[in-house]
Amino acid sequence: MKTPMTQLDDETVRSMAIGAVFSDFGGKINSLDFHRKDDLLVTASEDDSVRLYDIATAKLLKTTFHKKHGADRICFTHHPSSVICSSKYNLDATGESLRYLSMYDNRCLRYFKGHKERIVSLCMSPVNDSFMSGSLDHTVRIWDLRVNACQGILHLRGRPTVAYDQQGLVFAVAMEGGAIKLFDSRSYDKGPFDTFLVGGDTAEVCDIKFSSDGKSMLLTTTNNNIYILDAYGGEKRCGYSLEPSPNVIIEATFTPDGQYVVSGSGDGNLHAWSINKRSEVACWNSHIGVPSCLKWAPRRAMFAAASSVLTFWIPNDSNAEPTRMDTEAGVEAEHPSQ
């Protein structure tokens, strides 16, 4: 399963195939995230589980269950065994919309209260202890891992989606009507320093990502359009329309070199495009229906696609069968007394 990041080209991308399958989830996987520096992946799913994987060996390391709050959006902090997880249940009663969890000893290190409705976007600053959450209550909140209180709040129209650039200097907020607002993360209270409009598409933006070189921005809309924008001027570099996916919001991802985009589609296929050539490079059957989560690993020639099944995709060096790893020996499944 060891697939260190090499220079990607069309042939390598085209050769991607399923290398491991994990199918013991009791429901849809809501979100997943790779650690920036360690070979780790975390998932949050409808069965209230948070699961930690070693992506170099394709092993499930740990499972914890969170019956009281549920597990919705998830992202790593800088520490390899700590995550931020958003709640699905009891938001009105407790207001505990976000939890800072230690996977190492299965403790909740801190609760973050403030959001009144479900969180639909969550991201950690790449450079410090700040993180952001966007909620269906039409607010984006800015937090610091070290303190309970919200550090800043933006009131917006529609469903907000947030992302930091790779240097942590800028963050983007997408909102109703295809507007993207860019903020200086050190002085966001002064308002956005730039606003882009994705012309011709007024659907809500459900996902936004910066390429690792900071030059491009990837938007996915609720009507299954994908746009790659110039991150400096906002010009549309290319756009793709995908098959509709009722009740599933698809996710797209940049490769670490920023040269390719991979996306799910409503027909159950995965597509890869070359950004520079503006052409499709590959189309694969996902084998898991419509993937609700899709991310490329930061440091490996590998991506993860998930529905109610999690799959690891790697360059296909042989015609070997994919490794099916439903339950690894020694996996801890803990039920925290939250």
Short mmCIF file of C-alpha atoms in Angstrom, two decimals:
data_model
loop_
_atom_site.label_atom_id
_atom_site.label_comp_id
_atom_site.label_asym_id
_atom_site.label_seq_id
_atom_site.Cartn_x
_atom_site.Cartn_y
_atom_site.Cartn_z
CA MET A 1 0.00 0.00 0.00
CA LYS A 2 3.04 2.26 0.18
CA THR A 3 2.64 4.77 -2.61
CA PRO A 4 4.79 7.84 -1.91
CA MET A 5 4.02 10.93 -3.93
CA THR A 6 5.72 10.86 -7.29
CA GLN A 7 5.38 13.28 -10.15
CA LEU A 8 1.88 12.72 -11.45
CA ASP A 9 1.22 12.44 -15.15
CA ASP A 10 -1.79 11.43 -17.23
CA GLU A 11 -0.71 7.79 -17.29
CA THR A 12 -0.29 7.55 -13.50
CA VAL A 13 -3.66 9.20 -12.90
CA ARG A 14 -5.30 6.91 -15.45
CA SER A 15 -3.86 3.84 -13.71
CA MET A 16 -5.53 4.60 -10.36
CA ALA A 17 -7.50 1.63 -9.03
CA ILE A 18 -8.96 0.44 -5.74
CA GLY A 19 -6.21 -0.83 -3.43
CA ALA A 20 -8.24 -1.36 -0.23
CA VAL A 21 -11.91 -1.52 0.75
CA PHE A 22 -13.47 -0.97 4.19
CA SER A 23 -17.15 -1.88 4.23
CA ASP A 24 -18.06 -2.30 7.91
CA PHE A 25 -19.73 1.10 8.29
CA GLY A 26 -23.30 1.19 9.57
CA GLY A 27 -24.39 4.03 7.29
CA LYS A 28 -23.11 6.77 5.03
CA ILE A 29 -19.70 8.34 5.65
CA ASN A 30 -20.35 12.04 6.28
CA SER A 31 -16.81 13.37 5.89
CA LEU A 32 -13.16 12.38 5.86
CA ASP A 33 -9.84 14.14 6.23
CA PHE A 34 -6.15 13.36 5.74
CA HIS A 35 -3.52 14.57 8.18
CA ARG A 36 -1.19 17.09 6.52
CA LYS A 37 2.07 15.43 7.55
CA ASP A 38 1.33 11.94 8.90
CA ASP A 39 -0.02 8.96 6.94
CA LEU A 40 -3.40 9.11 8.64
CA LEU A 41 -7.03 9.40 7.57
CA VAL A 42 -10.05 10.05 9.78
CA THR A 43 -13.72 9.45 8.92
CA ALA A 44 -17.02 10.47 10.54
CA SER A 45 -20.12 8.50 9.64
CA GLU A 46 -23.86 8.13 10.17
CA ASP A 47 -23.34 5.23 12.58
CA ASP A 48 -21.90 7.85 15.02
CA SER A 49 -18.38 6.45 14.58
CA VAL A 50 -15.07 8.25 14.19
CA ARG A 51 -12.43 5.99 12.65
CA LEU A 52 -8.69 6.46 12.31
CA TYR A 53 -6.70 4.73 9.54
CA ASP A 54 -3.05 4.27 8.71
CA ILE A 55 -2.99 4.93 4.96
CA ALA A 56 0.54 3.54 4.44
CA THR A 57 -0.50 0.07 5.61
CA ALA A 58 -4.27 0.33 4.90
CA LYS A 59 -5.13 -0.54 8.51
CA LEU A 60 -7.97 0.64 10.70
CA LEU A 61 -6.24 1.82 13.87
CA LYS A 62 -9.14 2.85 16.07
CA THR A 63 -12.91 3.29 16.21
CA THR A 64 -14.77 5.45 18.72
CA PHE A 65 -18.54 5.93 18.95
CA HIS A 66 -20.28 9.18 19.78
CA LYS A 67 -23.94 8.33 20.35
CA LYS A 68 -24.83 11.50 22.24
CA HIS A 69 -23.62 14.03 19.68
CA GLY A 70 -23.12 12.04 16.47
CA ALA A 71 -20.27 12.54 14.01
CA ASP A 72 -20.84 14.83 11.02
CA ARG A 73 -18.01 17.02 9.69
CA ILE A 74 -14.48 16.13 10.77
CA CYS A 75 -10.95 17.47 10.34
CA PHE A 76 -7.56 16.87 11.88
CA THR A 77 -5.85 19.41 14.10
CA HIS A 78 -2.05 19.61 13.78
CA HIS A 79 -1.68 16.77 16.27
CA PRO A 80 -1.99 13.35 14.58
CA SER A 81 -4.40 11.93 17.17
CA SER A 82 -6.61 15.00 17.70
CA VAL A 83 -9.61 15.95 15.58
CA ILE A 84 -12.43 18.48 15.51
CA CYS A 85 -15.83 16.91 14.98
CA SER A 86 -19.19 18.59 14.50
CA SER A 87 -22.34 17.32 16.19
CA LYS A 88 -25.49 16.00 14.54
CA TYR A 89 -27.76 15.69 17.57
CA ASN A 90 -28.94 17.84 20.49
CA LEU A 91 -27.73 21.11 18.99
CA ASP A 92 -30.72 22.98 20.42
CA ALA A 93 -30.47 21.39 23.83
CA THR A 94 -26.73 21.67 24.46
CA GLY A 95 -25.39 24.06 21.85
CA GLU A 96 -22.32 21.79 21.76
CA SER A 97 -21.95 22.07 18.02
CA LEU A 98 -18.22 21.21 17.88
CA ARG A 99 -15.95 18.95 19.88
CA TYR A 100 -12.17 18.79 20.10
CA LEU A 101 -11.47 15.07 20.49
CA SER A 102 -8.40 13.07 21.42
CA MET A 103 -8.37 9.77 19.51
CA TYR A 104 -5.44 8.62 21.65
CA ASP A 105 -7.34 8.31 24.92
CA ASN A 106 -10.89 8.88 23.63
CA ARG A 107 -11.53 12.11 25.54
CA CYS A 108 -13.35 15.29 24.61
CA LEU A 109 -10.80 18.02 25.27
CA ARG A 110 -13.16 20.95 24.66
CA TYR A 111 -16.68 21.84 23.53
CA PHE A 112 -17.35 24.81 21.26
CA LYS A 113 -20.83 26.30 21.58
CA GLY A 114 -22.49 28.79 19.27
CA HIS A 115 -23.98 27.33 16.12
CA LYS A 116 -27.72 26.70 16.27
CA GLU A 117 -27.96 24.47 13.21
CA ARG A 118 -25.93 21.78 11.46
CA ILE A 119 -22.36 22.57 10.43
CA VAL A 120 -21.79 21.98 6.71
CA SER A 121 -18.18 23.19 6.36
CA LEU A 122 -15.20 22.79 8.67
CA CYS A 123 -11.49 23.51 8.18
CA MET A 124 -8.33 23.91 10.25
CA SER A 125 -5.75 26.62 9.67
CA PRO A 126 -2.55 25.10 8.25
CA VAL A 127 -0.34 27.39 10.38
CA ASN A 128 -1.88 27.91 13.82
CA ASP A 129 -4.63 26.80 16.23
CA SER A 130 -7.43 28.64 14.43
CA PHE A 131 -10.25 26.80 12.72
CA MET A 132 -13.48 27.80 10.99
CA SER A 133 -16.98 26.38 10.76
CA GLY A 134 -19.85 27.27 8.43
CA SER A 135 -23.40 26.40 9.46
CA LEU A 136 -26.93 26.31 8.08
CA ASP A 137 -27.65 29.04 10.66
CA HIS A 138 -26.03 31.37 8.03
CA THR A 139 -22.92 32.11 10.07
CA VAL A 140 -19.23 31.36 9.79
CA ARG A 141 -17.50 31.18 13.14
CA ILE A 142 -13.79 31.47 13.75
CA TRP A 143 -12.38 29.57 16.72
CA ASP A 144 -9.13 28.87 18.55
CA LEU A 145 -8.46 25.35 19.86
CA ARG A 146 -7.11 26.80 23.11
CA VAL A 147 -10.24 28.69 24.18
CA ASN A 148 -13.93 27.83 24.34
CA ALA A 149 -15.28 31.18 23.18
CA CYS A 150 -15.86 31.98 19.51
CA GLN A 151 -13.17 34.38 18.25
CA GLY A 152 -15.14 35.91 15.40
CA ILE A 153 -18.41 35.58 13.51
CA LEU A 154 -19.50 36.40 9.96
CA HIS A 155 -23.21 36.68 9.15
CA LEU A 156 -23.96 35.58 5.58
CA ARG A 157 -26.74 34.78 3.19
CA GLY A 158 -27.42 31.14 2.41
CA ARG A 159 -25.29 28.08 3.05
CA PRO A 160 -21.70 29.15 3.85
CA THR A 161 -18.64 27.16 2.78
CA VAL A 162 -15.15 27.96 4.08
CA ALA A 163 -11.53 27.14 3.22
CA TYR A 164 -8.05 28.35 4.15
CA ASP A 165 -5.33 28.67 1.55
CA GLN A 166 -2.24 26.50 2.09
CA GLN A 167 -0.30 29.29 3.79
CA GLY A 168 -3.13 30.12 6.18
CA LEU A 169 -2.92 33.80 5.21
CA VAL A 170 -6.20 33.96 3.33
CA PHE A 171 -9.53 32.27 3.77
CA ALA A 172 -12.41 32.07 1.33
CA VAL A 173 -16.10 32.08 2.14
CA ALA A 174 -18.60 31.01 -0.53
CA MET A 175 -22.22 32.05 -0.14
CA GLU A 176 -25.56 32.46 -1.86
CA GLY A 177 -25.59 33.42 -5.52
CA GLY A 178 -22.11 32.09 -6.33
CA ALA A 179 -20.23 34.86 -4.50
CA ILE A 180 -16.75 34.04 -3.14
CA LYS A 181 -15.34 36.47 -0.59
CA LEU A 182 -11.63 36.46 0.31
CA PHE A 183 -10.47 37.57 3.75
CA ASP A 184 -7.07 38.24 5.28
CA SER A 185 -7.09 35.74 8.14
CA ARG A 186 -5.19 38.18 10.40
CA SER A 187 -7.67 41.04 9.90
CA TYR A 188 -10.92 39.42 8.76
CA ASP A 189 -12.89 41.90 10.90
CA LYS A 190 -12.11 44.55 8.28
CA GLY A 191 -14.25 42.64 5.79
CA PRO A 192 -13.32 40.90 2.53
CA PHE A 193 -10.47 42.29 0.43
CA ASP A 194 -11.88 40.75 -2.74
CA THR A 195 -15.13 39.24 -4.04
CA PHE A 196 -15.48 36.90 -7.01
CA LEU A 197 -18.72 35.99 -8.74
CA VAL A 198 -19.09 32.65 -10.46
CA GLY A 199 -21.09 34.01 -13.34
CA GLY A 200 -24.06 32.10 -14.71
CA ASP A 201 -24.43 29.66 -11.82
CA THR A 202 -26.48 30.79 -8.87
CA ALA A 203 -26.52 27.38 -7.15
CA GLU A 204 -25.06 27.27 -3.68
CA VAL A 205 -21.40 26.36 -3.41
CA CYS A 206 -21.18 23.20 -1.30
CA ASP A 207 -17.40 22.82 -1.28
CA ILE A 208 -14.36 25.02 -1.84
CA LYS A 209 -10.67 24.09 -1.87
CA PHE A 210 -7.40 25.86 -2.68
CA SER A 211 -4.68 24.09 -4.64
CA SER A 212 -1.48 23.52 -2.66
CA ASP A 213 0.39 26.11 -4.73
CA GLY A 214 -2.34 28.64 -3.93
CA LYS A 215 -2.90 29.49 -7.58
CA SER A 216 -6.26 27.81 -8.13
CA MET A 217 -9.55 27.43 -6.32
CA LEU A 218 -11.95 24.52 -6.78
CA LEU A 219 -15.69 25.03 -6.33
CA THR A 220 -18.41 22.39 -6.35
CA THR A 221 -22.02 23.55 -6.50
CA THR A 222 -25.23 21.89 -5.33
CA ASN A 223 -26.31 21.35 -8.94
CA ASN A 224 -23.16 19.27 -9.66
CA ASN A 225 -21.06 21.82 -11.49
CA ILE A 226 -17.32 22.06 -10.84
CA TYR A 227 -15.31 25.21 -11.47
CA ILE A 228 -11.59 25.88 -11.29
CA LEU A 229 -10.93 29.57 -10.68
CA ASP A 230 -7.76 31.61 -10.70
CA ALA A 231 -7.28 32.24 -6.97
CA TYR A 232 -5.89 35.74 -7.52
CA GLY A 233 -8.23 37.26 -10.06
CA GLY A 234 -11.23 34.96 -9.82
CA GLU A 235 -11.32 34.16 -13.55
CA LYS A 236 -12.91 30.85 -14.45
CA ARG A 237 -10.15 28.59 -15.82
CA CYS A 238 -12.45 25.66 -16.60
CA GLY A 239 -15.75 24.15 -15.60
CA TYR A 240 -17.39 20.73 -15.77
CA SER A 241 -20.99 19.55 -15.43
CA LEU A 242 -21.65 16.18 -13.86
CA GLU A 243 -24.61 13.84 -13.68
CA PRO A 244 -27.18 14.91 -11.04
CA SER A 245 -26.94 13.15 -7.68
CA PRO A 246 -30.23 13.51 -5.78
CA ASN A 247 -29.74 13.66 -1.99
CA VAL A 248 -25.94 13.34 -2.28
CA ILE A 249 -23.64 16.35 -2.42
CA ILE A 250 -20.56 15.32 -4.36
CA GLU A 251 -17.01 16.35 -3.50
CA ALA A 252 -14.08 17.12 -5.80
CA THR A 253 -10.37 17.29 -4.97
CA PHE A 254 -7.11 18.68 -6.33
CA THR A 255 -4.07 16.45 -6.65
CA PRO A 256 -1.21 17.74 -4.43
CA ASP A 257 0.60 19.25 -7.43
CA GLY A 258 -2.52 21.21 -8.42
CA GLN A 259 -2.41 19.75 -11.95
CA TYR A 260 -5.48 17.51 -11.81
CA VAL A 261 -8.99 17.49 -10.36
CA VAL A 262 -10.85 14.32 -9.41
CA SER A 263 -14.58 14.27 -8.74
CA GLY A 264 -17.47 11.95 -8.10
CA SER A 265 -20.65 12.08 -10.19
CA GLY A 266 -24.32 11.19 -9.88
CA ASP A 267 -23.92 8.18 -12.18
CA GLY A 268 -21.49 6.51 -9.76
CA ASN A 269 -18.42 7.27 -11.88
CA LEU A 270 -15.27 9.11 -10.86
CA HIS A 271 -13.70 11.59 -13.28
CA ALA A 272 -10.22 13.10 -13.50
CA TRP A 273 -9.32 16.19 -15.53
CA SER A 274 -6.05 17.85 -16.42
CA ILE A 275 -6.37 21.53 -15.48
CA ASN A 276 -3.69 22.72 -17.91
CA LYS A 277 -5.01 20.72 -20.87
CA ARG A 278 -8.66 21.31 -19.86
CA SER A 279 -9.47 17.76 -20.83
CA GLU A 280 -10.70 14.59 -19.15
CA VAL A 281 -7.90 12.17 -18.37
CA ALA A 282 -9.77 9.27 -16.79
CA CYS A 283 -13.21 7.94 -15.90
CA TRP A 284 -13.64 5.04 -13.49
CA ASN A 285 -16.55 3.15 -12.02
CA SER A 286 -16.44 4.02 -8.31
CA HIS A 287 -17.85 0.55 -7.38
CA ILE A 288 -19.50 2.18 -4.33
CA GLY A 289 -22.35 4.17 -5.89
CA VAL A 290 -22.18 7.97 -5.68
CA PRO A 291 -19.25 8.97 -3.43
CA SER A 292 -20.24 11.59 -0.87
CA CYS A 293 -16.60 12.16 0.18
CA LEU A 294 -13.49 12.39 -1.96
CA LYS A 295 -10.04 13.66 -1.04
CA TRP A 296 -6.51 13.17 -2.35
CA ALA A 297 -3.80 12.42 0.21
CA PRO A 298 -1.41 15.38 0.67
CA ARG A 299 1.81 13.38 0.37
CA ARG A 300 0.92 10.25 -1.57
CA ALA A 301 -0.23 9.04 -4.95
CA MET A 302 -3.52 8.05 -3.39
CA PHE A 303 -7.07 9.26 -2.90
CA ALA A 304 -9.97 8.10 -0.76
CA ALA A 305 -13.57 7.87 -2.00
CA ALA A 306 -16.45 7.03 0.32
CA SER A 307 -20.20 6.41 0.36
CA SER A 308 -21.26 3.83 2.97
CA VAL A 309 -18.02 2.09 1.95
CA LEU A 310 -14.51 3.55 2.14
CA THR A 311 -12.08 2.87 -0.72
CA PHE A 312 -8.39 3.72 -1.10
CA TRP A 313 -7.26 4.32 -4.69
CA ILE A 314 -3.62 3.90 -5.72
CA PRO A 315 -1.72 3.51 -9.03
CA ASN A 316 -2.34 0.02 -10.32
CA ASP A 317 1.03 -1.73 -10.61
CA SER A 318 -0.47 -5.14 -11.22
CA ASN A 319 -3.78 -6.89 -11.69
CA ALA A 320 -3.91 -7.82 -8.03
CA GLU A 321 -7.28 -7.91 -6.32
CA PRO A 322 -7.96 -5.02 -3.94
CA THR A 323 -7.37 -5.70 -0.27
CA ARG A 324 -10.64 -6.00 1.59
CA MET A 325 -10.18 -4.98 5.20
CA ASP A 326 -13.46 -4.93 7.03
CA THR A 327 -12.26 -5.52 10.56
CA GLU A 328 -8.59 -5.59 11.45
CA ALA A 329 -7.31 -7.63 14.35
CA GLY A 330 -6.69 -5.54 17.41
CA VAL A 331 -8.99 -2.69 16.45
CA GLU A 332 -10.29 -0.89 19.48
CA ALA A 333 -13.97 0.02 19.45
CA GLU A 334 -14.73 2.22 22.41
CA HIS A 335 -18.00 3.63 23.61
CA PRO A 336 -17.25 6.90 25.37
CA SER A 337 -19.48 7.93 28.22
CA GLN A 338 -20.24 11.35 26.80
#
